[in-house]
């Protein structure tokens, strides 16, 4: 119990990694060797109802500026590039199986990349 209390106190004073935004609506956040990647609320609003989402599979290598996310909505089609080199370590499968789940979400995380 005491350890949990000290962990909580420590979390209050620790700084989390900043979220980096690109102008095109992609965001990423690096913590150690893991980079979380997602879409901004603004780009999701711009796309309207999302009908298609394509990302690499878990275990696939990606390189900086290679194609990472393809997304289609009622109003636009967007392609986003990878911000880092690494291997896809996690994918938000609920968005893969039904891209409409992204509609109206605030800054959702789509995938994680492990930097080698």
PDB file of C-alpha atoms in Angstrom:
ATOM      1  CA  UNK A   1       0.000   0.000   0.000  1.00  0.00           C
ATOM      2  CA  UNK A   2       2.793   2.403   0.893  1.00  0.00           C
ATOM      3  CA  UNK A   3       4.568   1.624  -2.396  1.00  0.00           C
ATOM      4  CA  UNK A   4       1.416   2.495  -4.346  1.00  0.00           C
ATOM      5  CA  UNK A   5       1.170   5.799  -2.492  1.00  0.00           C
ATOM      6  CA  UNK A   6       4.771   6.716  -3.333  1.00  0.00           C
ATOM      7  CA  UNK A   7       4.255   5.677  -6.962  1.00  0.00           C
ATOM      8  CA  UNK A   8       1.213   7.954  -7.113  1.00  0.00           C
ATOM      9  CA  UNK A   9       3.174  10.871  -5.611  1.00  0.00           C
ATOM     10  CA  UNK A  10       6.001  10.273  -8.087  1.00  0.00           C
ATOM     11  CA  UNK A  11       3.539  10.238 -11.015  1.00  0.00           C
ATOM     12  CA  UNK A  12       2.252  13.661  -9.977  1.00  0.00           C
ATOM     13  CA  UNK A  13       5.699  15.180 -10.416  1.00  0.00           C
ATOM     14  CA  UNK A  14       6.967  13.229 -13.405  1.00  0.00           C
ATOM     15  CA  UNK A  15       6.680  14.759 -16.823  1.00  0.00           C
ATOM     16  CA  UNK A  16       5.067  12.742 -19.578  1.00  0.00           C
ATOM     17  CA  UNK A  17       6.432  12.846 -23.092  1.00  0.00           C
ATOM     18  CA  UNK A  18       4.941  15.645 -25.146  1.00  0.00           C
ATOM     19  CA  UNK A  19       2.651  14.863 -28.035  1.00  0.00           C
ATOM     20  CA  UNK A  20       4.194  16.039 -31.282  1.00  0.00           C
ATOM     21  CA  UNK A  21       1.811  17.281 -33.932  1.00  0.00           C
ATOM     22  CA  UNK A  22       2.320  17.525 -37.655  1.00  0.00           C
ATOM     23  CA  UNK A  23       0.404  20.008 -39.726  1.00  0.00           C
ATOM     24  CA  UNK A  24      -1.358  17.230 -41.621  1.00  0.00           C
ATOM     25  CA  UNK A  25      -3.226  15.760 -38.635  1.00  0.00           C
ATOM     26  CA  UNK A  26      -0.939  12.924 -37.551  1.00  0.00           C
ATOM     27  CA  UNK A  27       0.386  12.933 -33.970  1.00  0.00           C
ATOM     28  CA  UNK A  28       2.946  10.768 -32.224  1.00  0.00           C
ATOM     29  CA  UNK A  29       4.320  10.417 -28.714  1.00  0.00           C
ATOM     30  CA  UNK A  30       7.567   8.649 -27.826  1.00  0.00           C
ATOM     31  CA  UNK A  31       8.116   6.983 -24.464  1.00  0.00           C
ATOM     32  CA  UNK A  32      11.408   5.090 -24.385  1.00  0.00           C
ATOM     33  CA  UNK A  33      11.513   2.867 -27.463  1.00  0.00           C
ATOM     34  CA  UNK A  34       7.737   2.930 -28.084  1.00  0.00           C
ATOM     35  CA  UNK A  35       6.114   5.534 -30.314  1.00  0.00           C
ATOM     36  CA  UNK A  36       2.323   5.831 -30.204  1.00  0.00           C
ATOM     37  CA  UNK A  37       0.801   7.201 -33.412  1.00  0.00           C
ATOM     38  CA  UNK A  38      -2.690   8.540 -33.929  1.00  0.00           C
ATOM     39  CA  UNK A  39      -4.886  11.045 -35.675  1.00  0.00           C
ATOM     40  CA  UNK A  40      -5.848  14.481 -34.457  1.00  0.00           C
ATOM     41  CA  UNK A  41      -9.429  15.325 -33.631  1.00  0.00           C
ATOM     42  CA  UNK A  42      -9.356  17.983 -36.355  1.00  0.00           C
ATOM     43  CA  UNK A  43      -8.506  15.571 -39.176  1.00  0.00           C
ATOM     44  CA  UNK A  44     -11.194  13.153 -38.013  1.00  0.00           C
ATOM     45  CA  UNK A  45     -13.755  15.981 -38.126  1.00  0.00           C
ATOM     46  CA  UNK A  46     -12.496  16.932 -41.583  1.00  0.00           C
ATOM     47  CA  UNK A  47     -12.908  13.366 -42.877  1.00  0.00           C
ATOM     48  CA  UNK A  48     -16.482  13.100 -41.473  1.00  0.00           C
ATOM     49  CA  UNK A  49     -17.744   9.504 -41.504  1.00  0.00           C
ATOM     50  CA  UNK A  50     -14.710   7.229 -41.811  1.00  0.00           C
ATOM     51  CA  UNK A  51     -15.183   4.289 -44.148  1.00  0.00           C
ATOM     52  CA  UNK A  52     -11.686   2.841 -44.705  1.00  0.00           C
ATOM     53  CA  UNK A  53      -8.487   2.461 -42.667  1.00  0.00           C
ATOM     54  CA  UNK A  54      -5.300   0.666 -43.664  1.00  0.00           C
ATOM     55  CA  UNK A  55      -2.112   0.334 -41.599  1.00  0.00           C
ATOM     56  CA  UNK A  56       0.835  -2.071 -41.655  1.00  0.00           C
ATOM     57  CA  UNK A  57       0.458  -5.336 -39.743  1.00  0.00           C
ATOM     58  CA  UNK A  58       2.102  -6.183 -36.435  1.00  0.00           C
ATOM     59  CA  UNK A  59       5.722  -7.137 -37.076  1.00  0.00           C
ATOM     60  CA  UNK A  60       6.071  -5.112 -40.278  1.00  0.00           C
ATOM     61  CA  UNK A  61       9.032  -2.755 -40.583  1.00  0.00           C
ATOM     62  CA  UNK A  62       8.404   0.915 -41.311  1.00  0.00           C
ATOM     63  CA  UNK A  63      10.846   3.661 -42.184  1.00  0.00           C
ATOM     64  CA  UNK A  64      10.640   7.396 -41.696  1.00  0.00           C
ATOM     65  CA  UNK A  65       8.464   8.943 -44.385  1.00  0.00           C
ATOM     66  CA  UNK A  66       7.179   5.585 -45.640  1.00  0.00           C
ATOM     67  CA  UNK A  67       3.430   5.171 -46.039  1.00  0.00           C
ATOM     68  CA  UNK A  68       1.936   4.343 -42.625  1.00  0.00           C
ATOM     69  CA  UNK A  69      -1.797   5.109 -42.569  1.00  0.00           C
ATOM     70  CA  UNK A  70      -4.358   5.335 -45.370  1.00  0.00           C
ATOM     71  CA  UNK A  71      -7.761   6.594 -44.321  1.00  0.00           C
ATOM     72  CA  UNK A  72     -10.931   7.455 -46.225  1.00  0.00           C
ATOM     73  CA  UNK A  73     -13.901   9.443 -45.081  1.00  0.00           C
ATOM     74  CA  UNK A  74     -17.034  10.890 -46.585  1.00  0.00           C
ATOM     75  CA  UNK A  75     -15.225  14.127 -47.431  1.00  0.00           C
ATOM     76  CA  UNK A  76     -11.588  13.187 -48.134  1.00  0.00           C
ATOM     77  CA  UNK A  77      -8.870  10.579 -48.521  1.00  0.00           C
ATOM     78  CA  UNK A  78      -5.617  10.982 -46.556  1.00  0.00           C
ATOM     79  CA  UNK A  79      -2.259   9.209 -46.490  1.00  0.00           C
ATOM     80  CA  UNK A  80       0.123   9.682 -43.565  1.00  0.00           C
ATOM     81  CA  UNK A  81       3.843   8.925 -43.398  1.00  0.00           C
ATOM     82  CA  UNK A  82       5.699   7.225 -40.557  1.00  0.00           C
ATOM     83  CA  UNK A  83       7.444   9.632 -38.178  1.00  0.00           C
ATOM     84  CA  UNK A  84      10.110   7.032 -37.212  1.00  0.00           C
ATOM     85  CA  UNK A  85      11.932   3.854 -38.226  1.00  0.00           C
ATOM     86  CA  UNK A  86      10.841   0.714 -36.406  1.00  0.00           C
ATOM     87  CA  UNK A  87       8.555  -2.290 -36.245  1.00  0.00           C
ATOM     88  CA  UNK A  88       4.790  -2.166 -35.734  1.00  0.00           C
ATOM     89  CA  UNK A  89       4.228  -3.583 -32.245  1.00  0.00           C
ATOM     90  CA  UNK A  90       0.532  -2.898 -31.703  1.00  0.00           C
ATOM     91  CA  UNK A  91      -2.536  -1.910 -33.731  1.00  0.00           C
ATOM     92  CA  UNK A  92      -5.902  -0.664 -32.489  1.00  0.00           C
ATOM     93  CA  UNK A  93      -7.882  -3.573 -33.912  1.00  0.00           C
ATOM     94  CA  UNK A  94     -11.275  -2.041 -33.060  1.00  0.00           C
ATOM     95  CA  UNK A  95     -10.565   0.675 -35.627  1.00  0.00           C
ATOM     96  CA  UNK A  96      -9.166  -1.804 -38.163  1.00  0.00           C
ATOM     97  CA  UNK A  97     -12.251  -4.010 -38.048  1.00  0.00           C
ATOM     98  CA  UNK A  98     -14.705  -1.087 -38.122  1.00  0.00           C
ATOM     99  CA  UNK A  99     -13.181   2.257 -39.202  1.00  0.00           C
ATOM    100  CA  UNK A 100     -16.471   4.027 -38.445  1.00  0.00           C
ATOM    101  CA  UNK A 101     -15.496   3.667 -34.745  1.00  0.00           C
ATOM    102  CA  UNK A 102     -13.041   6.532 -35.359  1.00  0.00           C
ATOM    103  CA  UNK A 103     -15.828   8.965 -36.216  1.00  0.00           C
ATOM    104  CA  UNK A 104     -16.080  11.580 -33.480  1.00  0.00           C
ATOM    105  CA  UNK A 105     -13.082  10.286 -31.485  1.00  0.00           C
ATOM    106  CA  UNK A 106     -10.640  12.727 -29.863  1.00  0.00           C
ATOM    107  CA  UNK A 107      -6.985  12.084 -30.814  1.00  0.00           C
ATOM    108  CA  UNK A 108      -7.281   8.270 -31.025  1.00  0.00           C
ATOM    109  CA  UNK A 109      -4.160   6.089 -30.992  1.00  0.00           C
ATOM    110  CA  UNK A 110      -4.051   3.871 -34.093  1.00  0.00           C
ATOM    111  CA  UNK A 111      -0.806   1.977 -33.607  1.00  0.00           C
ATOM    112  CA  UNK A 112       2.501   1.668 -31.817  1.00  0.00           C
ATOM    113  CA  UNK A 113       5.961   1.421 -33.331  1.00  0.00           C
ATOM    114  CA  UNK A 114       8.912  -0.096 -31.492  1.00  0.00           C
ATOM    115  CA  UNK A 115      12.108   1.710 -32.376  1.00  0.00           C
ATOM    116  CA  UNK A 116      15.073  -0.626 -32.874  1.00  0.00           C
TER     117      UNK A 116
END
